mmCIF file of C-alpha atoms and ligand atoms in Angstrom:
data_model
loop_
_atom_site.group_PDB
_atom_site.id
_atom_site.type_symbol
_atom_site.label_atom_id
_atom_site.label_comp_id
_atom_site.label_asym_id
_atom_site.label_seq_id
_atom_site.Cartn_x
_atom_site.Cartn_y
_atom_site.Cartn_z
ATOM 1 C CA MET U 196 70.149 1.096 105.304
ATOM 2 C CA ILE U 197 72.178 1.531 102.524
ATOM 3 C CA ASP U 198 70.326 2.437 98.637
ATOM 4 C CA PRO U 199 69.973 -1.211 96.311
ATOM 5 C CA SER U 200 70.421 1.918 93.620
ATOM 6 C CA LYS U 201 74.042 2.864 94.645
ATOM 7 C CA ILE U 202 75.227 -0.537 94.793
ATOM 8 C CA LEU U 203 77.382 -2.440 92.308
ATOM 9 C CA VAL U 204 78.066 -5.908 92.359
ATOM 10 C CA THR U 205 80.570 -7.105 90.237
ATOM 11 C CA GLY U 206 80.110 -10.929 89.401
ATOM 12 C CA GLY U 207 76.602 -10.689 90.070
ATOM 13 C CA LYS U 208 74.835 -13.168 88.723
ATOM 14 C CA GLY U 209 76.565 -15.521 89.650
ATOM 15 C CA LEU U 210 77.782 -17.784 92.769
ATOM 16 C CA VAL U 211 78.384 -15.419 95.681
ATOM 17 C CA GLY U 212 77.250 -11.990 94.392
ATOM 18 C CA SER U 213 73.413 -13.151 93.657
ATOM 19 C CA CYS U 214 73.098 -13.496 97.038
ATOM 20 C CA VAL U 215 74.599 -9.793 97.801
ATOM 21 C CA THR U 216 71.481 -6.883 97.734
ATOM 22 C CA GLY U 217 72.376 -4.484 94.922
ATOM 23 C CA LEU U 218 69.981 -3.391 92.208
ATOM 24 C CA HIS U 219 73.558 -3.202 89.463
ATOM 25 C CA LYS U 220 74.397 -6.992 88.973
ATOM 26 C CA PRO U 221 75.152 -6.495 85.345
ATOM 27 C CA GLY U 222 76.801 -9.445 83.145
ATOM 28 C CA SER U 223 80.052 -10.099 81.828
ATOM 29 C CA HIS U 224 78.707 -8.723 78.432
ATOM 30 C CA GLU U 225 76.583 -5.450 79.941
ATOM 31 C CA LEU U 226 80.006 -4.831 81.504
ATOM 32 C CA ASN U 227 83.108 -5.747 80.796
ATOM 33 C CA LEU U 228 85.470 -5.317 84.253
ATOM 34 C CA MET U 229 89.117 -6.012 82.078
ATOM 35 C CA ASP U 230 88.117 -2.787 79.925
ATOM 36 C CA PHE U 231 88.587 0.348 82.768
ATOM 37 C CA ASN U 232 86.630 2.990 80.605
ATOM 38 C CA ALA U 233 83.472 0.762 81.105
ATOM 39 C CA ILE U 234 83.886 0.169 84.488
ATOM 40 C CA ASN U 235 84.897 3.933 84.849
ATOM 41 C CA SER U 236 81.912 4.954 83.604
ATOM 42 C CA TYR U 237 79.405 2.646 84.280
ATOM 43 C CA LEU U 238 80.025 4.089 88.308
ATOM 44 C CA LYS U 239 79.600 7.611 87.310
ATOM 45 C CA ASP U 240 76.691 7.246 84.576
ATOM 46 C CA ASN U 241 74.554 4.965 88.110
ATOM 47 C CA ASN U 242 75.786 7.599 90.243
ATOM 48 C CA ILE U 243 77.407 4.148 92.272
ATOM 49 C CA GLU U 244 78.052 5.261 96.625
ATOM 50 C CA TYR U 245 78.905 0.756 97.069
ATOM 51 C CA VAL U 246 80.629 -1.579 95.682
ATOM 52 C CA VAL U 247 80.712 -5.706 96.279
ATOM 53 C CA HIS U 248 83.520 -7.114 93.800
ATOM 54 C CA CYS U 249 82.821 -10.280 93.353
ATOM 55 C CA ALA U 250 83.599 -10.764 90.574
ATOM 56 C CA ALA U 251 86.847 -13.374 89.239
ATOM 57 C CA MET U 252 88.694 -15.577 87.023
ATOM 58 C CA VAL U 253 87.883 -18.341 89.180
ATOM 59 C CA GLY U 254 88.069 -22.561 88.486
ATOM 60 C CA GLY U 255 88.970 -25.269 90.457
ATOM 61 C CA VAL U 256 92.313 -27.112 91.619
ATOM 62 C CA LYS U 257 92.634 -28.400 87.746
ATOM 63 C CA GLU U 258 91.782 -25.766 85.688
ATOM 64 C CA ASN U 259 94.583 -22.978 87.941
ATOM 65 C CA SER U 260 96.914 -25.648 87.678
ATOM 66 C CA GLU U 261 96.690 -25.444 83.318
ATOM 67 C CA LYS U 262 96.355 -21.732 83.485
ATOM 68 C CA LEU U 263 98.352 -19.799 85.320
ATOM 69 C CA GLY U 264 98.941 -16.783 84.018
ATOM 70 C CA GLU U 265 95.394 -16.390 82.597
ATOM 71 C CA PHE U 266 94.392 -16.168 86.164
ATOM 72 C CA PHE U 267 97.003 -13.818 86.498
ATOM 73 C CA TYR U 268 96.876 -11.801 84.161
ATOM 74 C CA ASN U 269 92.918 -11.241 84.002
ATOM 75 C CA ASN U 270 92.626 -11.070 88.013
ATOM 76 C CA MET U 271 95.024 -8.392 88.380
ATOM 77 C CA GLN U 272 93.279 -6.416 85.731
ATOM 78 C CA MET U 273 90.388 -6.767 86.513
ATOM 79 C CA ASN U 274 90.730 -5.970 90.468
ATOM 80 C CA LEU U 275 93.003 -2.879 89.070
ATOM 81 C CA ASN U 276 90.263 -1.637 87.251
ATOM 82 C CA VAL U 277 87.285 -2.069 89.581
ATOM 83 C CA PHE U 278 89.503 -0.100 92.571
ATOM 84 C CA GLU U 279 91.051 2.707 90.356
ATOM 85 C CA ALA U 280 87.665 3.318 89.361
ATOM 86 C CA CYS U 281 86.428 2.807 92.841
ATOM 87 C CA ARG U 282 88.275 5.873 93.684
ATOM 88 C CA LEU U 283 88.141 8.871 90.954
ATOM 89 C CA ASN U 284 84.237 8.209 91.242
ATOM 90 C CA ASN U 285 84.203 8.624 95.549
ATOM 91 C CA VAL U 286 82.857 5.107 96.277
ATOM 92 C CA LYS U 287 82.154 5.517 99.287
ATOM 93 C CA LYS U 288 82.588 1.573 100.237
ATOM 94 C CA THR U 289 83.778 -1.633 98.739
ATOM 95 C CA VAL U 290 83.903 -5.216 99.718
ATOM 96 C CA SER U 291 86.097 -7.191 98.000
ATOM 97 C CA LEU U 292 86.887 -10.666 97.992
ATOM 98 C CA LEU U 293 89.704 -12.712 98.711
ATOM 99 C CA THR U 294 89.639 -17.271 99.109
ATOM 100 C CA THR U 295 91.340 -18.873 101.424
ATOM 101 C CA CYS U 296 93.462 -20.745 99.384
ATOM 102 C CA ILE U 297 95.220 -18.256 98.556
ATOM 103 C CA PHE U 298 97.574 -18.125 101.733
ATOM 104 C CA PRO U 299 100.698 -19.729 101.781
ATOM 105 C CA ALA U 300 101.110 -23.694 101.350
ATOM 106 C CA GLN U 301 103.546 -24.274 104.596
ATOM 107 C CA ALA U 302 100.999 -21.680 106.882
ATOM 108 C CA ASN U 303 100.718 -22.153 110.865
ATOM 109 C CA TYR U 304 97.020 -23.126 111.037
ATOM 110 C CA PRO U 305 93.771 -22.464 111.683
ATOM 111 C CA LEU U 306 94.999 -19.445 109.065
ATOM 112 C CA THR U 307 95.311 -15.812 110.422
ATOM 113 C CA PHE U 308 94.611 -12.780 107.911
ATOM 114 C CA ASP U 309 98.579 -11.973 109.507
ATOM 115 C CA GLN U 310 99.836 -15.193 107.114
ATOM 116 C CA LEU U 311 98.272 -14.485 104.032
ATOM 117 C CA HIS U 312 101.991 -12.873 102.574
ATOM 118 C CA THR U 313 104.327 -14.475 104.337
ATOM 119 C CA GLY U 314 104.622 -17.336 101.631
ATOM 120 C CA GLU U 315 104.558 -19.337 98.864
ATOM 121 C CA PRO U 316 101.213 -20.052 98.121
ATOM 122 C CA HIS U 317 100.355 -23.881 96.594
ATOM 123 C CA GLU U 318 102.466 -24.376 93.481
ATOM 124 C CA SER U 319 99.126 -25.973 91.974
ATOM 125 C CA ASN U 320 97.587 -21.697 92.209
ATOM 126 C CA TYR U 321 99.674 -19.326 92.467
ATOM 127 C CA GLY U 322 98.905 -16.939 89.473
ATOM 128 C CA TYR U 323 95.275 -16.995 91.071
ATOM 129 C CA ALA U 324 96.840 -16.512 94.514
ATOM 130 C CA TYR U 325 99.146 -13.736 94.105
ATOM 131 C CA ALA U 326 97.051 -11.730 91.880
ATOM 132 C CA LYS U 327 93.720 -12.123 94.799
ATOM 133 C CA ARG U 328 97.185 -11.483 97.293
ATOM 134 C CA MET U 329 97.173 -8.402 95.385
ATOM 135 C CA ILE U 330 93.236 -6.806 96.113
ATOM 136 C CA GLU U 331 95.275 -6.365 99.906
ATOM 137 C CA ILE U 332 97.906 -4.982 98.408
ATOM 138 C CA ASN U 333 95.815 -2.201 96.284
ATOM 139 C CA ALA U 334 93.073 -1.833 99.321
ATOM 140 C CA ARG U 335 95.882 -1.103 101.972
ATOM 141 C CA ALA U 336 97.527 1.162 99.691
ATOM 142 C CA TYR U 337 94.576 2.909 98.547
ATOM 143 C CA ARG U 338 93.392 2.832 102.616
ATOM 144 C CA ASP U 339 96.496 4.723 103.457
ATOM 145 C CA GLN U 340 97.299 7.241 100.705
ATOM 146 C CA TYR U 341 93.792 7.964 99.943
ATOM 147 C CA GLY U 342 91.721 7.276 102.818
ATOM 148 C CA MET U 343 88.831 4.786 100.508
ATOM 149 C CA ASP U 344 87.469 2.395 102.945
ATOM 150 C CA ILE U 345 87.419 -1.134 101.337
ATOM 151 C CA VAL U 346 86.729 -3.977 103.011
ATOM 152 C CA ASN U 347 88.637 -7.353 102.244
ATOM 153 C CA ILE U 348 86.888 -10.472 103.170
ATOM 154 C CA ILE U 349 88.519 -13.836 103.259
ATOM 155 C CA PRO U 350 86.021 -17.264 103.016
ATOM 156 C CA CYS U 351 86.522 -20.328 102.371
ATOM 157 C CA ASN U 352 85.335 -22.782 100.352
ATOM 158 C CA VAL U 353 82.094 -21.435 99.078
ATOM 159 C CA TYR U 354 79.291 -23.437 96.771
ATOM 160 C CA GLY U 355 75.901 -23.335 96.228
ATOM 161 C CA PRO U 356 73.732 -22.444 93.316
ATOM 162 C CA ARG U 357 74.397 -20.423 90.269
ATOM 163 C CA ASP U 358 77.761 -21.982 90.455
ATOM 164 C CA ASN U 359 79.943 -23.453 87.400
ATOM 165 C CA PHE U 360 79.756 -27.007 87.378
ATOM 166 C CA ASN U 361 81.910 -28.162 84.263
ATOM 167 C CA LEU U 362 83.696 -31.138 84.953
ATOM 168 C CA GLN U 363 87.203 -30.115 84.554
ATOM 169 C CA LYS U 364 87.036 -26.390 85.960
ATOM 170 C CA SER U 365 85.332 -26.599 88.804
ATOM 171 C CA HIS U 366 85.421 -27.163 92.127
ATOM 172 C CA VAL U 367 84.657 -29.890 94.287
ATOM 173 C CA ILE U 368 80.995 -29.451 94.997
ATOM 174 C CA PRO U 369 79.594 -28.650 91.323
ATOM 175 C CA GLY U 370 81.912 -30.574 89.955
ATOM 176 C CA LEU U 371 80.874 -33.599 92.031
ATOM 177 C CA ILE U 372 77.664 -32.952 91.809
ATOM 178 C CA HIS U 373 77.323 -32.889 88.083
ATOM 179 C CA LYS U 374 79.305 -36.194 88.207
ATOM 180 C CA ALA U 375 77.025 -37.902 90.458
ATOM 181 C CA TYR U 376 74.351 -37.357 88.267
ATOM 182 C CA ILE U 377 75.911 -38.415 85.671
ATOM 183 C CA ALA U 378 76.517 -41.308 86.997
ATOM 184 C CA LYS U 379 73.196 -41.603 88.136
ATOM 185 C CA GLN U 380 72.203 -41.665 84.561
ATOM 186 C CA ASN U 381 74.242 -44.461 83.720
ATOM 187 C CA THR U 382 74.665 -46.850 86.538
ATOM 188 C CA ALA U 383 78.259 -46.245 87.142
ATOM 189 C CA PRO U 384 80.626 -45.347 90.343
ATOM 190 C CA LEU U 385 81.420 -41.848 91.707
ATOM 191 C CA LYS U 386 84.570 -41.192 90.456
ATOM 192 C CA VAL U 387 86.607 -38.748 93.103
ATOM 193 C CA TRP U 388 89.710 -36.731 92.158
ATOM 194 C CA GLY U 389 92.392 -37.694 94.825
ATOM 195 C CA ASP U 390 92.643 -40.202 97.725
ATOM 196 C CA GLY U 391 89.488 -38.999 99.624
ATOM 197 C CA SER U 392 91.808 -37.366 103.078
ATOM 198 C CA PRO U 393 91.801 -33.491 101.328
ATOM 199 C CA LEU U 394 89.689 -31.922 104.071
ATOM 200 C CA ARG U 395 87.817 -28.466 103.381
ATOM 201 C CA GLU U 396 86.043 -25.779 105.000
ATOM 202 C CA PHE U 397 82.838 -24.766 103.026
ATOM 203 C CA ILE U 398 80.411 -21.803 102.851
ATOM 204 C CA TYR U 399 76.793 -21.725 101.919
ATOM 205 C CA SER U 400 76.804 -19.138 99.132
ATOM 206 C CA GLU U 401 73.523 -17.528 100.918
ATOM 207 C CA ASP U 402 75.345 -17.239 104.833
ATOM 208 C CA LEU U 403 78.035 -15.791 102.635
ATOM 209 C CA GLY U 404 75.612 -12.624 100.811
ATOM 210 C CA LYS U 405 74.483 -12.133 104.242
ATOM 211 C CA ILE U 406 77.165 -11.569 105.728
ATOM 212 C CA ILE U 407 78.634 -9.345 102.876
ATOM 213 C CA ASP U 408 75.367 -7.698 102.916
ATOM 214 C CA TRP U 409 76.390 -6.755 107.046
ATOM 215 C CA LEU U 410 79.085 -5.728 106.463
ATOM 216 C CA LEU U 411 78.426 -3.652 103.880
ATOM 217 C CA GLN U 412 76.711 -1.768 106.592
ATOM 218 C CA ASN U 413 78.212 -2.093 109.600
ATOM 219 C CA TYR U 414 82.198 -2.409 109.273
ATOM 220 C CA SER U 415 85.097 -1.459 108.321
ATOM 221 C CA SER U 416 88.751 -2.156 109.089
ATOM 222 C CA ARG U 417 92.137 -2.101 107.419
ATOM 223 C CA LYS U 418 92.721 -5.365 108.358
ATOM 224 C CA PRO U 419 91.189 -8.407 105.972
ATOM 225 C CA LEU U 420 88.403 -10.512 108.207
ATOM 226 C CA ILE U 421 88.327 -14.108 107.432
ATOM 227 C CA VAL U 422 84.164 -15.426 106.667
ATOM 228 C CA SER U 423 85.130 -18.950 107.421
ATOM 229 C CA SER U 424 82.634 -22.262 108.583
ATOM 230 C CA ASP U 425 82.789 -23.552 111.806
ATOM 231 C CA GLU U 426 83.853 -27.225 110.487
ATOM 232 C CA GLU U 427 86.456 -28.837 108.853
ATOM 233 C CA ILE U 428 85.434 -32.060 105.822
ATOM 234 C CA THR U 429 86.875 -34.719 104.134
ATOM 235 C CA ILE U 430 86.364 -34.526 99.891
ATOM 236 C CA ARG U 431 85.524 -38.347 101.084
ATOM 237 C CA GLU U 432 82.568 -37.672 102.964
ATOM 238 C CA VAL U 433 81.509 -34.917 100.996
ATOM 239 C CA ALA U 434 81.480 -37.347 98.000
ATOM 240 C CA GLU U 435 79.318 -39.929 100.583
ATOM 241 C CA ASN U 436 77.253 -37.213 100.950
ATOM 242 C CA LEU U 437 76.078 -37.032 97.424
ATOM 243 C CA ARG U 438 76.320 -40.806 97.096
ATOM 244 C CA ASP U 439 73.118 -40.937 98.801
ATOM 245 C CA LEU U 440 72.007 -38.033 97.877
ATOM 246 C CA PHE U 441 71.863 -39.452 93.955
ATOM 247 C CA SER U 442 71.872 -43.382 95.178
ATOM 248 C CA LEU U 443 74.553 -44.071 93.919
ATOM 249 C CA LYS U 444 76.797 -47.348 94.917
ATOM 250 C CA GLU U 445 79.737 -46.944 95.033
ATOM 251 C CA LEU U 446 83.001 -44.048 95.224
ATOM 252 C CA VAL U 447 85.765 -44.678 93.042
ATOM 253 C CA PHE U 448 89.043 -42.556 94.234
ATOM 254 C CA GLU U 449 91.292 -41.552 91.097
ATOM 255 C CA ALA U 450 94.904 -41.320 92.541
ATOM 256 C CA ASP U 451 96.257 -39.007 89.955
ATOM 257 C CA MET U 452 94.069 -36.407 90.051
ATOM 258 C CA PRO U 453 94.768 -33.367 91.542
ATOM 259 C CA MET U 454 94.530 -32.965 95.279
ATOM 260 C CA GLY U 455 95.618 -29.301 96.110
ATOM 261 C CA GLN U 456 96.719 -28.483 99.492
ATOM 262 C CA HIS U 457 96.262 -31.109 101.992
ATOM 263 C CA ARG U 458 93.866 -28.793 104.009
ATOM 264 C CA LYS U 459 93.569 -25.406 105.241
ATOM 265 C CA PRO U 460 91.543 -24.479 108.254
ATOM 266 C CA SER U 461 91.249 -20.873 109.195
ATOM 267 C CA ASP U 462 90.626 -18.462 112.218
ATOM 268 C CA ASN U 463 86.917 -17.300 112.183
ATOM 269 C CA SER U 464 87.156 -15.811 115.759
ATOM 270 C CA ALA U 465 86.931 -12.048 114.260
ATOM 271 C CA LEU U 466 84.292 -12.844 112.707
ATOM 272 C CA LYS U 467 82.391 -14.210 115.321
ATOM 273 C CA ASN U 468 82.823 -11.567 117.740
ATOM 274 C CA LEU U 469 81.505 -8.777 115.129
ATOM 275 C CA ILE U 470 78.166 -11.077 114.787
ATOM 276 C CA ASP U 471 76.606 -13.883 116.264
ATOM 277 C CA PHE U 472 75.933 -16.596 112.637
ATOM 278 C CA LYS U 473 74.355 -19.379 112.449
ATOM 279 C CA PHE U 474 75.401 -21.241 109.595
ATOM 280 C CA THR U 475 73.774 -23.201 107.253
ATOM 281 C CA PRO U 476 74.680 -27.125 108.223
ATOM 282 C CA PHE U 477 76.449 -28.661 105.272
ATOM 283 C CA ASN U 478 73.607 -31.151 104.229
ATOM 284 C CA LYS U 479 71.031 -29.343 104.141
ATOM 285 C CA GLY U 480 72.976 -26.420 101.818
ATOM 286 C CA LEU U 481 74.618 -29.317 99.661
ATOM 287 C CA LYS U 482 70.623 -30.287 99.692
ATOM 288 C CA GLU U 483 69.345 -27.044 98.490
ATOM 289 C CA THR U 484 72.460 -27.157 95.755
ATOM 290 C CA VAL U 485 71.502 -30.284 94.640
ATOM 291 C CA ASN U 486 67.731 -29.331 94.398
ATOM 292 C CA TRP U 487 68.902 -26.290 92.793
ATOM 293 C CA PHE U 488 71.319 -28.283 89.565
ATOM 294 C CA ASN U 489 68.378 -30.802 88.946
ATOM 295 C CA THR U 490 66.049 -28.082 88.454
ATOM 296 C CA ASN U 491 68.590 -25.293 86.301
ATOM 297 C CA TYR U 492 69.800 -28.513 84.892
ATOM 298 C CA GLU U 493 68.850 -27.148 81.327
ATOM 299 C CA ILE U 494 70.415 -23.986 82.222
ATOM 300 C CA LEU U 495 73.332 -23.974 84.373
ATOM 301 C CA ARG U 496 77.349 -23.169 83.890
ATOM 302 C CA LYS U 497 78.497 -26.833 82.441
HETATM 303 P P1 LIG R 46 91.082 -26.500 95.852
HETATM 304 O O1 LIG R 46 90.040 -25.956 97.084
HETATM 305 O O2 LIG R 46 91.814 -24.635 95.761
HETATM 306 O O3 LIG R 46 91.500 -27.408 95.833
HETATM 307 O O4 LIG R 46 90.167 -26.503 94.938
HETATM 308 P P2 LIG R 46 88.402 -28.027 94.620
HETATM 309 O O5 LIG R 46 87.434 -27.681 95.027
HETATM 310 O O6 LIG R 46 88.873 -27.940 93.152
HETATM 311 O O7 LIG R 46 89.028 -29.718 95.881
HETATM 312 C C1 LIG R 46 88.929 -29.606 96.819
HETATM 313 C C2 LIG R 46 89.376 -30.478 96.822
HETATM 314 O O8 LIG R 46 88.730 -31.477 96.360
HETATM 315 C C3 LIG R 46 91.202 -31.133 96.018
HETATM 316 O O9 LIG R 46 91.408 -32.388 96.849
HETATM 317 C C4 LIG R 46 90.358 -32.543 94.948
HETATM 318 O O10 LIG R 46 91.666 -33.477 94.473
HETATM 319 C C5 LIG R 46 89.218 -32.865 94.699
HETATM 320 N N1 LIG R 46 88.363 -33.609 94.034
HETATM 321 C C6 LIG R 46 87.402 -34.093 93.805
HETATM 322 N N2 LIG R 46 86.773 -34.672 93.385
HETATM 323 C C7 LIG R 46 86.858 -33.631 92.376
HETATM 324 C C8 LIG R 46 86.303 -33.500 91.110
HETATM 325 O O11 LIG R 46 85.435 -33.950 90.756
HETATM 326 N N3 LIG R 46 86.241 -31.867 91.612
HETATM 327 C C9 LIG R 46 87.146 -31.583 91.902
HETATM 328 N N4 LIG R 46 87.344 -29.695 91.566
HETATM 329 N N5 LIG R 46 88.024 -31.568 92.719
HETATM 330 C C10 LIG R 46 87.603 -32.418 93.140
#
């Protein structure tokens, strides 16, 4: 077992980071990852030996397409700072997160890690996508030149407690949960962006946290590892589940809102060869997320 006092989890209060084991989970006001000296000193002062890098500037399809430059700059800067500080402080292992939405828009399905750099990402998020893709280059180059142990994982769409539930900026699940909550209060229909046909793979944040804990202890590879659940779900199904959970009557589809990629199923066979993991069923994870939302409405990010 790795001593948790040696583990820094960046983004440790967020959706994924809060589910990862580690004693050091500074918020952005305690550790500004845009500031190289801050992260460098933090690693040194706290004798950090392991880093799980979950922090990122993230957003849903609308936010991504409106802030391409900011997503590029902030993520590049943060990632470069974290990796370089890990190098200078002889961090034994770093786990960092990519995501399936940074793959080429024209890829062969299911997505495999070797297609990561083979074409342009979707136009709606290329700022974020290229910055995230550079994590893989950074990790590979530091492994090859300095022998650093950096493991990259590629999760599908993550959902769960402590997400950002902002109506405009969030991803689909937190966005629709918040909208369903408001629709319930106003006895109004639930408004869903697009036509409901896009498909996504969703992983519950606690599942991802457990898998990251396991990988930190047991896994090392130069190849990024896809960490995704087994099923693709349509946005319509997500909305129908929420309609039922909130006892709403009606869904309305807004065709003029951004839909992003149609689908991005991914190949999780390498993960399955490593561990026999039982994913939380989507209905259960969604219900738990809604319960968390209802209980924490006053304090959550929205
Ligand atoms: P993506 O997986 O990177 O495209 O990001 P999102 O989670 O933001 O969107 C996934 C899909 O859900 C897209 O097709 C959206 O059009 C659709 N969607 C439907 N309603 C909403 C909503 O209220 N918020 C968001 N973010 N997406 C929505």
